[in-house]
Amino acid sequence: MGFDLSKCIFSECAGECLTHCPYISYDEQQAKEAIRTLIAGKTAPIMSECITCAACNDFCPLGANPWDLIAQRQEETGILGIPEDAKPASDWLIKPEIVIRGKEGGPLISMGGIYEVVPQTEFMTGTMFEDATLIGSGKIACGFTETHLGRASRPLTYLTEFIANLTAEAEKYGVDEIVFTHDACYNVATTIAMREHTEVPFRPVHILEYIRNWLRDHPEQITPLNLKVAIQGGCTTRYAPTGGDHEIWSDWLNEIFAMIGVESVEEKRTYTGDDRLCCGSAIFHKEHERTMDIQHMNIQDAIDAGAERYVFICPACISIMRGTCRKMNLEPVYITQLVKQALGEDLGKAGTAAFGYPVK
Ligand code: SF4
Ligand code: SF4
């Protein structure tokens, strides 16, 4: 990650970074002009039009990471309108440090800082998590959320502290692995830490890898669901380590689906893979109508592809999209709740998607 000027070669591309952006209508000339302007250190309309979905990093055929350039300029100029004295979430999400103590020797699961905005403890229940210890607070939040708030440097400036705080938690609970419920923390502890040559003394485990492994060990408890589902891949999944030519999380998810009798309709969708649409969390309050338009396009696409459920991996995505999903009669389901259904377990008061983020 990080914008790579040496790879941004205008003669070898067609400005795909911005011509492919689904939220603006730029032609090749406009796209290249916008990037040239940003490289020159000037301001361009794309800085405020961008909804911080990170997709253009995937669209650029030369791997120049143009979103990192846009995000850098957003931060330098404060164009997203974040008050200067607004503290990063990893500073203010310090209360309380959630600990639900599981059994000694059980897995340690980090909900990062996001648990306060989108409470997750109700979803980490049932036999898959009965031995798990759950932790969450600002000090173990990676800071990736800040990239949506005009502070894209936060995951980097906080990286050493983030890893050190998690390492202390691993030592405290006597484990050498930490499971992450949010892609952001997982990807910062893997992709970003590797890029920055930051040693990670524990093994980061993605929630999907954890669930996949658990299901492999308990096949006798599964009753296939026989459902067709669409998937919301969040912005942070674009930072996932790759397995061959794809993001590694999709391997775990496909194996989970195969084990619980769920068929993905993603191959039939327009907005999938690199072209998947953002949940709109970054503009949900300040550009509400625009967010709703994006969500309608996205959910209708899933319905048209034959989806009977909309499956979410990211807690933030489901909190932002669950209302629209329900209005459009496509039930949103958080991944742990979907698997619990295949295990015949009670979903509790949380149901499939009762996250607490205030919805307009
Ligand atoms: S970021 Fe990529 S697609 Fe965009 S102008 Fe540079 S090389 Fe071309
Ligand atoms: S980050 Fe997303 S919204 Fe922003 S310019 Fe890139 S593709 Fe468009």
Coordinates of C-alpha atoms and ligand atoms in Angstrom, one line a residue:
M1 CA 0.0 0.0 0.0
G2 CA 1.0 3.6 -0.3
F3 CA 0.9 5.5 -3.6
D4 CA 3.7 4.4 -5.8
L5 CA 4.6 7.3 -8.2
S6 CA 7.0 5.1 -10.2
K7 CA 4.1 2.9 -11.2
C8 CA 1.7 5.6 -12.2
I9 CA 2.6 5.7 -15.9
F10 CA 0.0 7.6 -17.8
S11 CA 1.1 6.3 -21.2
E12 CA 0.5 2.7 -20.1
C13 CA -3.0 3.0 -18.6
A14 CA -6.4 4.3 -19.6
G15 CA -7.1 6.1 -16.3
E16 CA -8.9 3.0 -15.0
C17 CA -8.5 4.1 -11.4
L18 CA -11.2 6.7 -11.8
T19 CA -13.0 5.7 -15.0
H20 CA -14.0 2.5 -13.2
C21 CA -15.0 4.2 -9.9
P22 CA -18.8 3.5 -9.6
Y23 CA -19.5 6.7 -7.7
I24 CA -18.3 9.3 -10.2
S25 CA -18.4 9.7 -14.0
Y26 CA -14.9 10.5 -15.3
D27 CA -13.6 9.8 -18.7
E28 CA -9.9 8.8 -19.3
Q29 CA -8.8 12.4 -19.7
Q30 CA -10.5 13.6 -16.6
A31 CA -9.2 10.7 -14.6
K32 CA -5.6 11.3 -15.6
E33 CA -5.9 15.0 -15.0
A34 CA -7.3 14.4 -11.5
I35 CA -4.4 12.1 -10.6
R36 CA -1.9 14.5 -12.2
T37 CA -3.3 17.3 -10.1
L38 CA -3.0 15.3 -6.9
I39 CA 0.5 14.3 -7.7
A40 CA 1.4 18.0 -8.2
G41 CA 0.1 18.6 -4.6
K42 CA -2.9 20.5 -5.7
T43 CA -6.6 20.0 -4.8
A44 CA -9.0 18.3 -7.2
P45 CA -12.8 17.6 -6.9
I46 CA -12.1 13.9 -6.5
M47 CA -10.9 14.5 -3.0
S48 CA -14.4 15.4 -1.8
E49 CA -16.3 13.1 -4.3
C50 CA -14.4 10.0 -3.2
I51 CA -16.3 7.9 -0.6
T52 CA -13.1 6.2 0.6
C53 CA -13.9 2.7 -0.6
A54 CA -10.3 1.9 -1.7
A55 CA -11.5 0.2 -4.9
C56 CA -9.3 2.2 -7.2
N57 CA -6.3 0.5 -5.7
D58 CA -7.7 -2.6 -7.4
F59 CA -8.7 -0.9 -10.6
C60 CA -5.3 0.5 -11.4
P61 CA -3.7 -2.0 -13.8
L62 CA -0.2 -0.9 -12.8
G63 CA -0.5 -1.3 -9.0
A64 CA 0.1 2.4 -8.2
N65 CA -2.4 2.5 -5.3
P66 CA -4.2 5.8 -6.3
W67 CA -6.6 5.7 -3.4
D68 CA -3.7 6.1 -1.0
L69 CA -2.8 9.3 -2.9
I70 CA -6.4 10.5 -2.7
A71 CA -6.5 9.7 1.0
Q72 CA -3.2 11.4 1.7
R73 CA -4.5 14.6 0.1
Q74 CA -7.8 14.3 2.0
E75 CA -5.8 14.2 5.2
E76 CA -3.4 17.0 4.3
T77 CA -6.2 19.4 3.3
G78 CA -8.8 18.4 5.9
I79 CA -11.3 18.4 3.0
L80 CA -13.6 15.8 4.5
G81 CA -14.4 18.3 7.2
I82 CA -13.2 16.4 10.3
P83 CA -12.8 18.9 13.1
E84 CA -9.1 19.3 14.1
D85 CA -9.7 18.5 17.7
A86 CA -11.7 15.3 16.9
K87 CA -9.6 12.6 18.4
P88 CA -8.9 9.3 16.5
A89 CA -11.2 6.5 17.5
S90 CA -8.3 4.5 18.9
D91 CA -7.8 7.3 21.5
W92 CA -11.4 7.8 22.6
L93 CA -12.7 4.2 22.4
I94 CA -11.0 3.5 25.7
K95 CA -14.0 2.7 27.8
P96 CA -14.6 0.1 28.8
E97 CA -12.2 -2.7 28.1
I98 CA -14.6 -5.5 27.3
V99 CA -13.6 -8.8 28.7
I100 CA -15.8 -11.8 28.6
R101 CA -13.6 -14.4 30.1
G102 CA -13.8 -17.8 28.5
K103 CA -12.0 -21.0 29.5
E104 CA -8.3 -21.2 30.0
G105 CA -6.8 -22.5 26.8
G106 CA -9.7 -21.2 24.7
P107 CA -9.3 -18.8 21.8
L108 CA -8.7 -15.1 22.4
I109 CA -11.0 -13.0 20.2
S110 CA -10.4 -9.3 19.5
M111 CA -13.4 -7.1 18.6
G112 CA -11.1 -4.2 18.2
G113 CA -12.6 -0.8 19.0
I114 CA -15.6 -1.3 16.7
Y115 CA -17.6 -3.3 19.2
E116 CA -18.8 0.0 20.8
V117 CA -20.3 1.3 17.6
V118 CA -21.5 -2.1 16.4
P119 CA -21.8 -4.3 19.5
Q120 CA -20.7 -7.8 18.6
T121 CA -20.7 -9.7 21.9
E122 CA -24.2 -11.0 21.2
F123 CA -22.9 -12.6 18.0
M124 CA -19.9 -14.3 19.6
T125 CA -22.1 -16.9 21.4
G126 CA -23.0 -20.5 20.9
T127 CA -20.8 -23.6 20.8
M128 CA -18.3 -22.1 18.4
F129 CA -17.4 -19.5 21.0
E130 CA -18.2 -21.1 24.3
D131 CA -14.5 -21.3 25.4
A132 CA -13.6 -17.9 23.9
T133 CA -12.3 -14.9 25.7
L134 CA -13.6 -11.7 24.1
I135 CA -11.7 -8.4 24.3
G136 CA -12.2 -5.0 22.8
S137 CA -11.2 -1.4 23.4
G138 CA -9.6 1.6 21.6
K139 CA -6.1 0.5 22.6
I140 CA -6.5 -2.6 20.5
A141 CA -8.2 -0.9 17.6
C142 CA -6.1 -0.7 14.5
G143 CA -7.2 2.7 13.5
F144 CA -8.2 1.7 9.9
T145 CA -11.6 3.3 10.4
E146 CA -9.8 6.7 10.4
T147 CA -9.1 6.3 6.7
H148 CA -12.8 7.1 6.2
L149 CA -12.5 10.2 8.4
G150 CA -9.7 12.0 6.6
R151 CA -6.9 10.5 8.8
A152 CA -5.5 7.8 6.5
S153 CA -2.1 7.8 8.2
R154 CA -3.6 6.6 11.5
P155 CA -3.1 2.8 11.0
L156 CA 0.6 3.5 10.3
T157 CA 1.3 6.0 13.1
Y158 CA -0.5 3.7 15.5
L159 CA 0.9 0.4 14.2
T160 CA 3.7 -0.2 16.7
E161 CA 1.4 0.6 19.7
F162 CA -1.4 -1.5 18.2
I163 CA 0.8 -4.6 17.9
A164 CA 2.4 -4.0 21.3
N165 CA -1.0 -3.7 23.0
L166 CA -2.2 -6.9 21.3
T167 CA 1.0 -8.7 22.2
A168 CA 0.4 -7.8 25.9
E169 CA -3.1 -9.2 25.6
A170 CA -1.8 -12.5 24.1
E171 CA 0.7 -12.8 27.0
K172 CA -1.9 -11.9 29.6
Y173 CA -4.2 -14.7 28.4
G174 CA -1.4 -17.2 27.6
V175 CA -2.1 -17.6 23.9
D176 CA 0.0 -17.4 20.7
E177 CA -2.9 -16.6 18.4
I178 CA -5.5 -13.8 18.3
V179 CA -8.7 -14.1 16.3
F180 CA -10.0 -10.8 14.8
T181 CA -13.7 -10.2 14.1
H182 CA -13.0 -7.2 11.8
D183 CA -10.9 -7.5 8.6
A184 CA -9.3 -4.1 9.3
C185 CA -7.5 -5.3 12.4
Y186 CA -6.5 -8.6 10.7
N187 CA -5.2 -6.8 7.6
V188 CA -3.3 -4.2 9.6
A189 CA -1.7 -7.1 11.7
T190 CA -0.8 -9.0 8.5
T191 CA -0.5 -7.0 5.2
I192 CA 0.4 -3.6 6.7
A193 CA 2.7 -5.0 9.4
M194 CA 4.6 -7.0 6.9
R195 CA 4.9 -4.1 4.5
E196 CA 6.2 -1.9 7.4
H197 CA 8.6 -4.7 8.6
T198 CA 6.9 -4.7 12.0
E199 CA 7.3 -7.9 13.9
V200 CA 4.0 -9.5 15.0
P201 CA 4.8 -11.9 17.9
F202 CA 1.4 -13.6 17.8
R203 CA -0.4 -15.3 14.8
P204 CA -3.3 -13.2 13.5
V205 CA -6.3 -15.4 12.7
H206 CA -9.2 -14.1 10.6
I207 CA -12.7 -14.8 12.0
L208 CA -13.5 -16.8 8.8
E209 CA -10.4 -18.9 9.3
Y210 CA -11.5 -19.6 12.9
I211 CA -15.0 -20.6 11.8
R212 CA -13.8 -22.7 9.0
N213 CA -11.4 -24.6 11.3
W214 CA -14.1 -25.1 13.9
L215 CA -16.5 -26.5 11.3
R216 CA -13.9 -28.8 10.0
D217 CA -13.6 -30.3 13.5
H218 CA -17.4 -30.6 14.1
P219 CA -19.0 -31.7 10.8
E220 CA -21.5 -33.9 12.6
Q221 CA -23.2 -30.8 14.1
I222 CA -24.0 -29.3 10.7
T223 CA -27.4 -29.4 9.0
P224 CA -27.1 -27.9 5.5
L225 CA -29.2 -24.8 5.0
N226 CA -29.8 -25.1 1.3
L227 CA -29.7 -21.3 0.8
K228 CA -28.5 -19.0 -2.0
V229 CA -26.7 -16.0 -0.7
A230 CA -24.9 -12.8 -1.8
I231 CA -21.9 -11.5 0.0
Q232 CA -20.9 -8.0 1.1
G233 CA -17.1 -7.7 0.8
G234 CA -16.0 -4.6 2.8
C235 CA -13.4 -2.0 1.8
T236 CA -10.9 -3.4 4.3
T237 CA -11.0 -6.8 2.6
R238 CA -9.2 -5.2 -0.3
Y239 CA -6.2 -5.1 2.0
A240 CA -6.3 -8.8 2.7
P241 CA -3.3 -11.0 2.1
T242 CA -3.7 -12.7 -1.3
G243 CA -3.8 -16.4 -2.0
G244 CA -2.8 -16.7 -5.6
D245 CA -4.8 -14.1 -7.7
H246 CA -7.5 -13.5 -5.0
E247 CA -8.0 -12.3 -1.5
I248 CA -7.4 -15.1 1.0
W249 CA -10.6 -14.6 3.0
S250 CA -12.7 -15.8 0.0
D251 CA -11.1 -19.3 0.3
W252 CA -12.2 -19.6 3.9
L253 CA -15.7 -18.3 3.1
N254 CA -16.2 -20.7 0.2
E255 CA -15.2 -23.6 2.4
I256 CA -17.6 -22.5 5.1
F257 CA -20.4 -22.2 2.6
A258 CA -19.7 -25.7 1.2
M259 CA -19.8 -27.2 4.7
I260 CA -23.1 -25.5 5.7
G261 CA -24.8 -26.0 2.4
V262 CA -24.9 -22.5 1.2
E263 CA -24.5 -21.4 -2.5
S264 CA -23.0 -18.1 -3.4
V265 CA -24.7 -16.1 -6.2
E266 CA -21.7 -13.8 -6.6
E267 CA -20.8 -15.2 -10.1
K268 CA -24.2 -13.9 -11.3
R269 CA -23.7 -10.4 -9.9
T270 CA -22.6 -7.2 -11.6
Y271 CA -21.2 -5.7 -8.4
T272 CA -18.8 -8.3 -7.3
G273 CA -15.1 -9.0 -7.0
D274 CA -13.1 -5.9 -7.7
D275 CA -16.4 -4.2 -8.7
R276 CA -18.2 -4.8 -5.4
L277 CA -19.9 -1.8 -4.0
C278 CA -19.2 0.0 -0.7
C279 CA -21.6 -0.1 2.2
G280 CA -21.4 3.7 2.3
S281 CA -20.5 4.1 6.0
A282 CA -18.2 7.0 5.3
I283 CA -20.9 9.1 3.8
F284 CA -24.0 7.7 5.6
H285 CA -24.7 10.8 7.6
K286 CA -23.4 13.6 5.5
E287 CA -24.6 12.3 2.1
H288 CA -27.5 10.1 3.1
E289 CA -29.4 10.1 -0.2
R290 CA -26.2 9.1 -2.1
T291 CA -25.6 6.3 0.4
M292 CA -29.2 5.0 -0.1
D293 CA -28.7 5.1 -3.9
I294 CA -25.6 3.0 -3.6
Q295 CA -27.2 0.5 -1.2
H296 CA -30.3 0.1 -3.4
M297 CA -28.1 -0.6 -6.5
N298 CA -26.1 -3.1 -4.5
I299 CA -29.0 -4.9 -2.8
Q300 CA -31.1 -5.0 -6.0
D301 CA -28.1 -6.6 -7.8
A302 CA -28.0 -9.3 -5.1
I303 CA -31.8 -9.9 -5.4
D304 CA -31.6 -10.1 -9.2
A305 CA -28.8 -12.7 -8.9
G306 CA -31.2 -14.9 -6.9
A307 CA -29.9 -14.3 -3.3
E308 CA -32.2 -15.4 -0.5
R309 CA -29.9 -13.8 2.2
Y310 CA -27.3 -11.1 2.3
V311 CA -24.2 -12.3 4.2
F312 CA -21.9 -9.8 5.9
I313 CA -18.4 -10.3 7.2
C314 CA -17.8 -6.8 8.3
P315 CA -19.7 -5.6 11.4
A316 CA -19.7 -2.0 10.1
C317 CA -21.1 -2.9 6.7
I318 CA -24.0 -4.8 8.2
S319 CA -24.9 -2.0 10.7
I320 CA -25.1 0.4 7.8
M321 CA -26.9 -1.8 5.3
R322 CA -29.2 -3.9 7.4
G323 CA -32.1 -1.4 7.4
T324 CA -32.1 -1.1 3.6
C325 CA -31.8 -4.9 3.2
R326 CA -34.9 -5.4 5.3
K327 CA -36.8 -2.7 3.5
M328 CA -36.0 -4.5 0.2
N329 CA -36.9 -7.9 1.7
L330 CA -33.5 -9.4 1.6
E331 CA -32.6 -10.6 5.1
P332 CA -29.2 -9.5 6.2
V333 CA -27.2 -12.1 8.1
Y334 CA -23.9 -11.7 10.0
I335 CA -21.6 -14.7 9.2
T336 CA -21.6 -16.1 12.8
Q337 CA -25.4 -16.1 12.9
L338 CA -25.6 -17.8 9.5
V339 CA -23.3 -20.6 10.7
K340 CA -25.3 -20.9 14.0
Q341 CA -28.4 -21.5 12.0
A342 CA -26.6 -24.4 10.3
L343 CA -25.7 -25.7 13.8
G344 CA -29.4 -25.5 14.8
E345 CA -28.6 -22.9 17.5
D346 CA -30.7 -20.2 18.9
L347 CA -29.7 -16.8 17.5
G348 CA -30.6 -15.1 20.8
K349 CA -32.0 -11.5 20.9
A350 CA -29.5 -10.4 18.4
G351 CA -31.3 -12.3 15.6
T352 CA -29.5 -12.3 12.3
A353 CA -28.4 -8.7 12.3
A354 CA -29.5 -6.5 15.2
F355 CA -26.4 -4.3 15.4
G356 CA -26.7 -1.1 17.4
Y357 CA -25.4 1.6 15.2
P358 CA -27.9 4.5 14.9
V359 CA -29.6 4.3 11.5
K360 CA -31.3 7.3 10.0
Ligands
SF4_1 S1 -3.2 5.4 -10.7 FE1 -3.1 3.8 -12.2 S2 -4.9 3.9 -13.5 FE2 -4.7 5.8 -12.4 S3 -3.5 7.2 -13.7 FE3 -2.0 6.2 -12.4 S4 -1.4 4.4 -13.5 FE4 -3.2 5.1 -14.5
SF4_2 S1 -11.6 5.1 -3.2 FE1 -13.5 4.4 -4.2 S2 -14.8 6.2 -4.2 FE2 -12.7 6.9 -3.9 S3 -12.0 7.4 -6.0 FE3 -11.3 5.3 -5.5 S4 -12.9 3.9 -6.3 FE4 -13.8 6.0 -6.2

